[in-house]
XYZ file of C-alpha atoms in Angstrom:
662
model
C 159.110 86.729 50.858
C 161.535 89.085 52.626
C 165.095 89.382 51.383
C 168.075 88.113 53.375
C 168.880 91.456 54.991
C 165.297 91.924 56.114
C 164.929 88.544 57.783
C 168.256 88.925 59.583
C 167.870 92.510 60.654
C 164.211 92.612 61.642
C 164.898 89.897 64.187
C 168.350 91.128 65.208
C 167.401 94.738 65.672
C 165.005 93.626 68.382
C 168.145 92.959 70.366
C 168.526 91.415 72.711
C 165.247 89.639 73.107
C 164.052 87.948 69.945
C 165.672 85.380 67.694
C 169.236 86.603 67.433
C 172.070 84.443 68.762
C 170.799 84.539 72.330
C 167.894 82.250 71.474
C 170.139 79.940 69.498
C 172.537 79.640 72.417
C 169.711 79.061 74.809
C 168.822 75.971 72.787
C 172.485 74.897 72.749
C 172.495 74.576 76.511
C 169.771 71.961 76.223
C 171.581 69.700 73.811
C 171.060 70.885 70.228
C 174.628 72.111 70.098
C 175.863 68.586 70.774
C 174.105 67.403 67.659
C 175.854 70.132 65.653
C 179.242 69.046 66.977
C 178.784 65.504 65.830
C 178.045 66.705 62.342
C 181.152 68.937 62.325
C 179.045 71.961 61.477
C 180.093 75.514 62.166
C 177.498 77.464 64.113
C 175.731 80.362 62.432
C 175.854 82.906 65.209
C 174.125 86.226 64.785
C 175.800 89.198 66.454
C 174.366 92.475 67.694
C 177.452 94.467 68.734
C 177.896 95.705 65.146
C 174.328 97.141 65.392
C 172.948 95.745 62.110
C 172.696 92.146 63.323
C 174.546 90.149 60.669
C 175.482 86.477 60.855
C 179.021 86.543 62.264
C 180.536 84.798 59.221
C 178.754 87.217 56.856
C 179.516 90.460 58.695
C 182.285 92.694 57.370
C 182.880 93.878 60.955
C 184.838 91.162 62.714
C 183.038 90.178 65.903
C 184.409 87.368 68.046
C 181.831 85.384 69.988
C 182.274 83.477 73.245
C 179.375 81.072 72.891
C 177.040 79.623 75.511
C 179.092 76.462 75.885
C 182.242 78.408 76.808
C 180.264 80.760 79.066
C 178.952 77.801 81.051
C 182.440 76.285 81.339
C 183.992 79.521 82.638
C 181.093 80.054 85.042
C 182.178 76.865 86.802
C 185.728 78.171 87.162
C 184.832 81.672 88.387
C 181.119 81.988 89.292
C 181.555 85.379 90.930
C 182.783 87.506 88.008
C 183.514 87.548 84.282
C 187.287 88.073 84.490
C 188.214 84.513 83.499
C 185.480 84.430 80.859
C 187.145 87.159 78.797
C 190.770 86.679 79.918
C 191.208 83.424 78.015
C 190.194 84.894 74.646
C 192.941 85.566 72.090
C 194.100 89.182 72.046
C 192.324 89.934 75.328
C 194.261 90.573 78.533
C 192.783 91.217 81.958
C 195.204 93.640 83.597
C 195.348 94.064 87.373
C 195.185 97.778 88.247
C 195.216 97.525 92.034
C 197.433 94.883 93.671
C 195.687 95.608 96.981
C 192.007 95.415 96.020
C 192.514 93.128 93.027
C 190.624 95.380 90.588
C 191.317 94.929 86.892
C 190.417 96.181 83.436
C 190.341 94.631 79.971
C 192.997 95.362 77.351
C 192.182 94.517 73.736
C 195.180 93.890 71.450
C 197.523 95.791 73.767
C 195.440 98.992 73.987
C 194.928 100.581 77.390
C 192.112 99.075 79.438
C 190.302 102.381 79.913
C 189.566 102.347 76.159
C 187.394 99.208 76.372
C 183.629 99.795 76.527
C 181.754 97.185 78.566
C 178.105 96.806 77.527
C 175.169 94.702 78.666
C 172.809 93.906 75.790
C 174.168 96.943 73.966
C 173.609 99.274 76.951
C 176.347 100.930 79.099
C 174.803 99.707 82.353
C 178.197 99.754 84.094
C 178.894 103.354 83.116
C 180.112 105.180 80.045
C 183.618 104.864 81.460
C 183.543 101.671 83.504
C 185.535 101.621 86.717
C 188.174 98.889 86.883
C 186.560 97.213 89.872
C 183.330 96.754 87.879
C 184.799 93.814 85.968
C 184.976 91.853 89.226
C 181.384 92.635 90.192
C 179.538 91.094 87.218
C 178.553 87.425 87.588
C 178.251 85.341 84.371
C 175.129 83.556 85.603
C 172.608 84.825 83.066
C 174.876 85.258 80.036
C 174.002 83.599 76.729
C 177.170 84.704 74.940
C 179.731 87.498 74.753
C 180.569 89.557 71.660
C 183.952 91.268 71.235
C 184.894 93.904 68.662
C 188.609 94.738 68.751
C 189.981 98.027 67.527
C 188.331 101.426 67.551
C 184.536 101.156 67.777
C 183.966 104.844 68.519
C 181.997 105.077 65.261
C 179.419 102.743 66.816
C 179.505 103.563 70.544
C 181.325 106.860 71.053
C 184.522 107.802 72.842
C 184.425 105.134 75.529
C 184.906 102.437 72.853
C 188.236 103.711 71.508
C 189.892 100.320 71.991
C 186.889 98.082 71.329
C 183.660 96.725 72.757
C 182.750 93.775 74.954
C 178.994 93.182 74.780
C 177.506 90.823 77.381
C 174.387 89.207 75.919
C 171.852 87.921 78.432
C 169.796 84.757 78.172
C 166.255 85.191 76.864
C 163.366 83.334 78.507
C 161.888 80.416 76.610
C 158.176 79.593 76.522
C 158.518 77.456 79.664
C 159.556 78.048 83.259
C 163.268 77.340 83.836
C 166.030 78.149 86.254
C 169.229 77.109 87.967
C 171.047 77.436 91.278
C 174.837 77.204 91.565
C 176.779 76.697 94.804
C 180.566 77.029 94.838
C 183.339 76.918 97.458
C 187.087 77.460 97.044
C 190.181 76.281 98.869
C 190.985 79.942 99.589
C 187.871 80.365 101.761
C 185.628 81.791 99.073
C 181.935 81.016 98.574
C 179.445 81.830 95.817
C 175.754 81.212 95.393
C 173.966 82.337 92.241
C 170.440 81.772 90.971
C 168.632 82.355 87.686
C 164.900 82.024 87.051
C 163.025 82.792 83.820
C 159.419 82.282 82.852
C 156.630 83.515 80.585
C 154.203 85.679 82.560
C 151.469 86.181 79.972
C 151.291 85.632 76.248
C 152.971 89.013 75.720
C 155.240 89.227 78.800
C 158.148 87.135 80.031
C 160.676 87.831 82.756
C 163.889 86.639 84.333
C 165.777 87.422 87.510
C 169.378 86.757 88.454
C 170.758 87.063 91.977
C 174.015 86.224 93.679
C 175.907 86.401 96.965
C 179.708 86.174 97.064
C 182.275 86.066 99.870
C 186.051 85.942 100.005
C 188.170 85.954 103.153
C 191.382 87.998 103.275
C 194.462 85.887 102.515
C 198.092 86.693 103.272
C 199.747 83.894 101.337
C 203.383 84.858 102.002
C 202.875 85.791 105.672
C 204.326 89.288 105.362
C 201.337 91.031 106.970
C 200.027 92.345 103.625
C 196.797 90.917 102.197
C 197.429 89.163 98.864
C 193.757 88.354 98.206
C 191.329 91.094 99.181
C 188.353 90.230 101.390
C 184.913 91.053 100.033
C 181.214 90.507 100.542
C 179.013 91.185 97.524
C 175.341 90.827 96.643
C 173.816 91.340 93.185
C 170.345 91.245 91.696
C 169.108 91.834 88.135
C 165.502 91.354 86.957
C 164.712 91.606 83.233
C 161.350 92.097 81.538
C 160.448 91.252 77.926
C 157.285 92.326 76.100
C 156.155 91.815 72.531
C 152.963 92.791 70.719
C 151.090 91.348 67.766
C 152.104 94.412 65.752
C 155.789 93.492 66.072
C 156.680 96.028 68.763
C 159.074 94.806 71.460
C 160.301 96.159 74.771
C 163.196 95.000 76.905
C 163.755 96.539 80.347
C 166.193 95.737 83.128
C 167.170 96.949 86.576
C 170.364 96.101 88.435
C 171.505 96.494 92.039
C 174.890 95.617 93.524
C 176.553 96.250 96.862
C 180.073 95.228 97.840
C 182.452 95.790 100.748
C 186.082 95.067 99.796
C 189.041 95.318 102.205
C 192.795 94.770 101.855
C 196.115 96.280 102.924
C 197.797 95.373 106.195
C 196.403 92.771 108.555
C 195.557 93.781 112.104
C 198.795 94.411 113.991
C 200.954 94.530 110.839
C 202.892 97.674 109.887
C 204.355 99.104 106.691
C 208.045 100.102 106.392
C 207.138 103.596 107.685
C 205.892 102.043 110.927
C 202.200 102.691 110.258
C 199.337 100.365 109.302
C 197.845 100.867 105.837
C 194.309 99.638 105.236
C 192.920 99.898 101.716
C 189.176 99.453 101.305
C 186.315 100.274 98.985
C 182.559 100.090 99.554
C 180.478 100.175 96.378
C 176.772 100.577 95.755
C 175.579 100.554 92.133
C 172.067 100.954 90.760
C 171.298 100.883 87.047
C 168.398 100.506 84.666
C 167.956 100.362 80.922
C 165.459 99.715 78.160
C 165.300 98.963 74.435
C 162.120 99.550 72.437
C 161.757 98.321 68.874
C 158.923 99.147 66.502
C 158.802 97.928 62.873
C 157.406 100.776 60.765
C 156.835 98.506 57.758
C 158.442 95.384 56.291
C 161.762 97.160 55.702
C 162.007 99.941 58.309
C 162.571 99.722 62.049
C 162.579 102.318 64.812
C 164.818 101.662 67.815
C 164.843 103.675 71.040
C 167.094 102.821 73.952
C 168.276 104.385 77.138
C 170.131 103.667 80.359
C 171.036 105.285 83.663
C 173.699 104.270 86.171
C 174.413 105.613 89.664
C 177.414 104.373 91.644
C 178.615 105.420 95.114
C 182.166 104.707 96.304
C 183.623 105.048 99.795
C 187.417 104.653 99.554
C 190.047 104.253 102.218
C 193.761 104.681 101.479
C 195.492 104.348 104.841
C 194.389 107.394 106.840
C 192.788 109.078 103.818
C 189.056 108.706 103.138
C 187.503 109.564 99.763
C 183.796 109.503 98.941
C 182.538 109.978 95.408
C 179.692 109.344 93.004
C 179.696 108.267 89.348
C 176.646 108.738 87.139
C 176.038 108.070 83.463
C 173.049 108.445 81.165
C 172.261 107.416 77.600
C 169.299 108.210 75.389
C 169.442 107.072 71.781
C 167.090 106.608 68.859
C 167.826 105.165 65.441
C 166.089 104.238 62.209
C 167.228 101.263 60.149
C 166.269 100.132 56.664
C 166.982 97.228 54.352
C 167.142 96.473 50.629
C 168.218 93.382 48.713
C 171.914 94.302 48.906
C 172.215 96.798 51.720
C 171.291 97.595 55.293
C 171.591 101.062 56.777
C 171.110 102.809 60.077
C 171.073 106.455 61.170
C 170.625 107.683 64.704
C 171.082 110.378 67.302
C 172.333 109.919 70.850
C 173.006 111.896 73.971
C 175.442 110.571 76.557
C 176.274 112.069 79.915
C 179.072 111.094 82.307
C 179.393 112.761 85.675
C 181.823 112.397 88.565
C 181.382 114.116 91.905
C 183.863 113.879 94.789
C 182.990 115.057 98.272
C 186.639 114.962 99.303
C 188.304 116.485 96.220
C 185.748 118.540 94.273
C 188.472 119.989 92.022
C 188.251 116.743 90.048
C 184.496 116.909 89.482
C 183.421 116.763 85.862
C 180.244 116.482 83.827
C 180.603 115.488 80.176
C 177.586 116.097 77.923
C 178.001 114.448 74.529
C 175.297 114.689 71.866
C 176.108 112.742 68.720
C 175.007 111.585 65.270
C 175.923 108.148 63.955
C 175.314 106.047 60.875
C 176.180 102.644 59.470
C 175.898 101.105 56.007
C 176.423 97.410 55.245
C 176.553 96.668 51.522
C 176.970 93.401 49.619
C 179.102 94.385 46.626
C 179.081 90.858 45.175
C 178.153 87.449 46.524
C 181.645 87.142 48.029
C 182.458 90.765 48.887
C 180.765 92.918 51.527
C 181.579 96.285 53.054
C 180.594 98.054 56.246
C 180.944 101.813 56.674
C 180.190 103.558 59.955
C 180.804 107.064 61.211
C 179.955 109.147 64.228
C 180.191 112.842 65.063
C 180.224 113.757 68.762
C 180.050 117.261 70.212
C 181.868 116.830 73.511
C 181.222 119.527 76.107
C 184.873 119.477 77.216
C 186.883 118.299 74.194
C 184.894 119.725 71.291
C 183.845 118.116 68.026
C 185.119 114.584 67.450
C 184.691 112.567 64.239
C 185.104 108.776 64.351
C 184.992 106.782 61.078
C 185.401 103.035 60.534
C 185.491 100.931 57.369
C 185.472 97.133 57.197
C 185.655 94.881 54.131
C 184.860 91.171 53.878
C 185.950 88.775 51.129
C 184.395 85.355 51.667
C 185.134 82.841 48.897
C 184.164 79.247 49.695
C 185.932 78.127 52.915
C 188.053 81.282 53.236
C 187.273 84.526 55.044
C 189.376 87.663 54.613
C 188.543 90.834 56.523
C 190.164 94.217 56.751
C 189.228 97.143 58.974
C 190.417 100.675 59.623
C 189.051 103.043 62.224
C 189.660 106.175 64.242
C 188.307 107.249 67.603
C 188.812 109.361 70.699
C 188.708 109.098 74.470
C 187.908 111.893 76.921
C 190.579 112.009 79.675
C 189.500 111.644 83.289
C 191.505 111.299 86.525
C 190.982 107.535 86.469
C 193.980 106.219 84.636
C 195.439 102.893 85.759
C 198.066 104.466 88.038
C 195.423 106.329 90.062
C 193.298 103.227 90.625
C 195.462 102.124 93.539
C 196.203 105.482 95.153
C 193.196 107.794 94.983
C 193.128 111.523 94.306
C 194.775 112.980 97.411
C 198.224 113.464 95.850
C 197.033 114.354 92.347
C 197.355 117.936 91.142
C 194.315 119.446 89.374
C 193.985 118.478 85.718
C 194.760 121.251 83.237
C 195.475 121.666 79.509
C 194.729 118.085 78.511
C 193.801 117.025 74.993
C 191.546 114.142 74.007
C 193.314 110.814 73.517
C 193.048 109.624 69.907
C 193.809 106.341 68.199
C 193.959 104.909 64.701
C 193.535 101.145 64.478
C 193.745 98.709 61.567
C 193.629 94.947 61.161
C 193.655 92.202 58.531
C 192.080 88.875 59.410
C 192.397 85.684 57.336
C 190.326 82.638 58.297
C 189.845 79.137 56.920
C 187.134 76.608 57.788
C 187.044 73.007 56.655
C 184.950 70.275 58.257
C 185.774 70.505 61.964
C 188.808 72.794 61.546
C 188.785 76.568 61.998
C 192.023 78.526 61.630
C 192.679 82.255 61.527
C 195.500 84.773 61.509
C 195.074 88.437 62.412
C 197.550 91.232 61.821
C 196.753 94.377 63.819
C 198.230 97.831 64.377
C 197.316 100.824 66.525
C 198.750 104.312 66.892
C 197.625 106.245 69.982
C 198.276 109.963 70.470
C 197.917 112.153 73.571
C 197.980 109.172 75.937
C 197.382 110.387 79.491
C 199.936 109.238 82.039
C 201.155 110.072 85.510
C 204.081 112.465 85.908
C 205.961 112.995 89.157
C 206.291 116.596 90.386
C 209.657 117.716 91.687
C 209.883 119.147 95.182
C 209.916 122.730 93.936
C 206.548 122.277 92.219
C 204.868 120.320 94.989
C 201.927 122.300 96.328
C 199.609 121.383 99.204
C 200.814 117.809 99.281
C 200.282 117.267 95.537
C 203.103 115.091 94.207
C 201.865 113.867 90.808
C 199.873 115.165 87.860
C 198.281 113.752 84.711
C 199.738 114.886 81.384
C 199.487 113.952 77.715
C 202.505 111.844 76.845
C 204.971 112.978 74.204
C 204.835 111.235 70.856
C 202.579 108.279 70.236
C 202.189 104.740 71.483
C 202.575 102.186 68.692
C 201.203 98.666 68.922
C 201.792 95.987 66.275
C 200.919 92.340 66.582
C 199.705 89.030 65.273
C 197.041 86.646 66.557
C 196.933 82.976 65.541
C 193.958 80.777 66.361
C 193.161 77.127 65.679
C 189.990 75.243 66.622
C 189.330 71.585 65.923
C 186.271 69.503 66.766
C 186.205 65.752 66.583
C 183.044 64.127 67.897
C 182.810 65.301 71.537
C 186.377 66.612 71.739
C 187.209 70.276 71.161
C 190.760 71.622 70.866
C 191.575 75.333 70.846
C 195.079 76.763 70.478
C 196.104 80.409 70.243
C 199.214 82.558 70.060
C 199.591 86.319 70.397
C 202.648 88.367 69.460
C 202.592 92.014 70.551
C 205.211 94.677 69.851
C 204.080 97.700 71.873
C 206.184 100.780 72.483
C 205.926 104.452 73.403
C 208.141 107.493 73.061
C 210.600 107.978 75.901
C 210.076 110.829 78.347
C 212.720 112.864 76.498
C 210.925 112.455 73.192
C 213.946 110.712 71.641
C 213.820 106.985 71.037
C 211.228 104.449 72.088
C 210.708 102.029 74.965
C 208.376 99.037 75.487
C 204.953 99.563 77.026
C 204.869 98.222 80.570
C 202.883 95.099 81.432
C 202.524 94.073 77.790
C 204.003 90.618 77.126
C 205.550 90.214 73.696
C 204.596 86.523 73.566
C 201.566 84.754 74.999
C 199.870 81.521 74.049
C 197.189 79.132 75.186
C 195.733 75.693 74.541
C 192.493 74.118 75.775
C 191.258 70.599 75.186
C 187.727 69.751 76.243
C 185.870 66.440 76.141
C 182.194 67.026 76.660
C 179.086 64.951 76.261
C 176.117 67.165 77.003
C 173.962 65.864 79.795
C 176.674 63.438 80.926
C 180.197 64.696 81.614
C 182.857 67.272 80.862
C 186.648 67.035 81.282
C 188.971 69.851 80.292
C 192.633 70.832 80.515
C 194.035 74.288 79.791
C 197.537 75.704 79.559
C 198.398 79.397 79.137
C 201.842 80.949 78.725
C 202.670 84.589 79.466
C 206.050 85.888 78.354
C 208.376 88.548 79.710
C 206.923 92.002 80.408
C 208.589 95.390 80.835
C 208.083 96.699 84.392
C 207.979 100.277 85.643
C 208.730 101.657 89.100
C 209.758 98.230 90.342
C 212.965 98.248 92.432
C 213.365 94.482 92.221
C 213.067 93.800 88.482
C 213.229 95.638 85.166
C 211.549 92.775 83.315
C 209.229 90.099 84.652
C 209.717 86.355 84.516
C 207.623 84.312 82.069
C 205.152 81.881 83.610
C 202.631 79.128 82.852
C 199.091 78.758 84.115
C 197.647 75.232 84.057
C 194.115 74.186 84.976
C 191.859 71.115 85.117
C 188.059 71.071 85.058
C 185.687 68.149 85.525
C 181.905 67.934 85.662
C 179.458 65.043 85.981
C 175.766 65.547 85.236
C 173.036 63.286 86.586
C 169.611 64.328 85.354
C 169.305 67.978 86.374
C 172.225 68.045 88.843
C 175.827 68.757 87.826
C 178.758 68.311 90.189
C 181.970 70.110 89.241
C 185.568 70.293 90.424
C 188.073 72.828 89.081
C 191.779 73.157 89.863
C 193.506 76.418 88.893
C 197.205 77.301 88.807
C 198.436 73.720 89.101
C 202.061 74.882 89.182
C 201.288 77.102 92.197
C 202.616 80.212 90.459
C 202.634 83.165 92.816
C 204.603 86.380 92.314
C 205.269 86.862 96.012
C 207.027 83.491 96.287
C 210.075 85.084 94.625
C 209.579 88.849 94.757
C 208.097 91.146 97.339
C 204.938 93.011 96.392
C 205.718 95.790 98.883
C 207.951 98.749 98.076
C 210.761 99.672 100.495
C 209.123 103.102 100.865
C 205.911 104.717 99.701
C 206.087 106.054 96.150
C 205.353 109.698 95.346
C 202.030 108.638 93.847
C 201.054 107.080 97.191
C 201.512 103.463 96.125
C 202.914 100.908 98.529
C 203.129 98.043 96.034
C 204.669 97.082 92.735
C 202.432 96.054 89.854
C 201.181 92.480 89.682
C 202.637 90.996 86.505
C 202.038 87.327 87.372
C 199.438 85.424 89.334
C 199.255 86.084 93.045
C 196.696 83.532 94.246
C 198.665 80.289 94.052
C 197.155 76.843 93.566
C 193.381 76.992 94.073
C 190.618 74.409 93.929
C 186.938 75.193 93.700
C 184.039 72.762 93.691
C 180.303 72.911 93.701
C 176.968 71.854 92.326
C 174.630 73.339 89.734
C 170.956 72.365 89.812
C 168.742 73.156 86.827
C 164.980 72.901 86.771
C 162.085 73.572 84.432
C-alpha cells in the first residue's frame, strides 16, 4: 500500500486532469456537495498551485480556494470575465488601470497588480507578464475552481509571481457526455452567450471545448460626451484534450483563441476641453497553446514536462496616435518529483521567454530569456507540524542572476491551523506599469538604468474549524524595493515630445495588514464575512518621510449570505464596503469617499434548466454622479481622466438562463 504522500502526489502531479480537486468539484456541481453541507463537513480540497499537490488543510503553503459552487455563482453575475470571481475574495482587489477601456489588474494584499501571475492549469497561457486587459477577456465558463497563493511565489513560478499566483483550474471531463449553454442580458445593453461541452472520445481520450461571444454597447451614463462603459465585441474558444495510458502516462493539451474590439473615449460629435475629439480603442487577437505530460517512473517517482506559447497582437488608438505591437511568451519546463513516508520533493529546470515588439515605438522592444532551476521540499516533521521549502535561481538576460527562496511552516493541532511563511522574489521592469496602461508609449522616454523590482513578504495565518464554523486571521507584511513609477520630465528635459519616464522609486514601499474571515454553514445556508485592514505607504519623492499608497483603501469588508438547495433554488445577498483611498493627480479630491456595493442574486432550477436574475450596485453608486472623470486639461502623461476609485457603472440588472445536458 502506498504511503500518504504517494497517493496524494501521484494523482495531483498529473495536474490538472486526474483526481485532484477538479474532479471533486465536478462531482459537487451534480449534488454531492449538498450532502456534505448537510453533514457540516469541511471539504478536503487538493491544490496544485503549490506544485506538490497537498490537501489544502495539510499543506504548509497557504492556498485559498474558490470552489466550484462559488465559481458557478459568480458566473451568473458576470458571465463574460473573471473579474468578479476574484474581486470578492479577502485580500484580493481588482484595480481599474484604464478608466476609458475599463481594463484592470489583480492586487494581492496591497501589492502592485503587475506582480500577480495569472495561470491556467499551472500554465502562463495569458503571458508571462499578463496585460491588464487580459483579466476582462477570460470567461469563467469551464472553471472547476480557482487557487490563490498570496505573497511572493517567485520560488515556484519565477519573477512574474512576485506578489502571488492565481491559478485557474479547468473542469475535467467525466466518463459521460455533458455540457451547458448560458445566455445572459444586462440592463446596460450587454449580452453574453457561452457554451461548454465535454465527452469521452475513446477509452484513452476525452475532450472538452468552451466558446463564448460577448457584446457591450458604449454607455455615457452622466451625459458628458465621454464613454463611461467601453463598447466591445469579443469571441473566445478553447478546446482541451486529455489522454491517459495503461502505464500511468497522461497528457493534457489545450489551444485558445480570442479576438476583441474595444472602443471608448468621446462619443461622436463630443469634444474634449482642448476642442478635439479623443477616441481610445484597442483591438486584440490572442492565440495560445499549452501541454502537460506526466509519466510515473515507478511507484514513487514522477516525470513532468510542460510547455506553453502565447502570441498576442494589439492595435491601440489614443486620440490621433496609433500604436501596434505584439506580445509573445514561451515556457518549457521539466521536473522530477519523489515521495517518501514523511517527505515529498521536486527538482526542475525551466526556460521562460517574454518578448515585446512595437511597430510604432521600437525603442521599447525587449526580449527576456530566463533559464532557471527550482526545487521544493515538503516535510512532515511530526503529525502536527509540516514544513515546505522552495527556492529558485533564475538567470535573467537583462537583470542578471536572481535567487528567490520561500519557507512555509504548518502547525495543525486538532481544530486549529497555524501557518507562517516568508519569501523573497523579483520582477523584471517593463514599460507596462499601471500609469502607462491608459496612455500608451508615445510620451514615454526610453527606459534606462533600471534595476529589478524586489520584494520580501511574510505572513502568519491562524485558523479554527468547528462543526460548520471556519474562522481565520492573517497578519501580512511586504517590503518592496526599486518599485518602478512614472516621473514627469520638466520642460528643459523634454525631448521629441517625451514628457515622462519610468524610474525606480526612492526608498521602499511598505505594506502591513490583517485579514479576518468567518464562514458558517447551517443546513442549506452559507454565511461568509470578511474584513481587510491595509496600511500601505511609500517614501516621498524627496526621500524624507512617507505617504500612503494611492488607490489602497485602509479598510474594506464584505458579507455574503446564500441559501441554496442544489437542483432547486438559490437566493443570495452580498454587501461590500470600501473605505477611503489616497488619490494622486486628481484635481477634485485628495482622498476618495467610502462606498458600499450591494447585490442580490436569485436562481430557480427546473430539471436541467436554471433561470437567474442578478441585481448589482443596488445603491446606484457611480463616481461620476458627484465628481467628473475628465481632467480640465490633458496631463503630461497623456491622460485625460482621473483614476476610478469607486464604481462607475451604476445600478445594473442581468438575467438569463443556463441549460445543462448530459
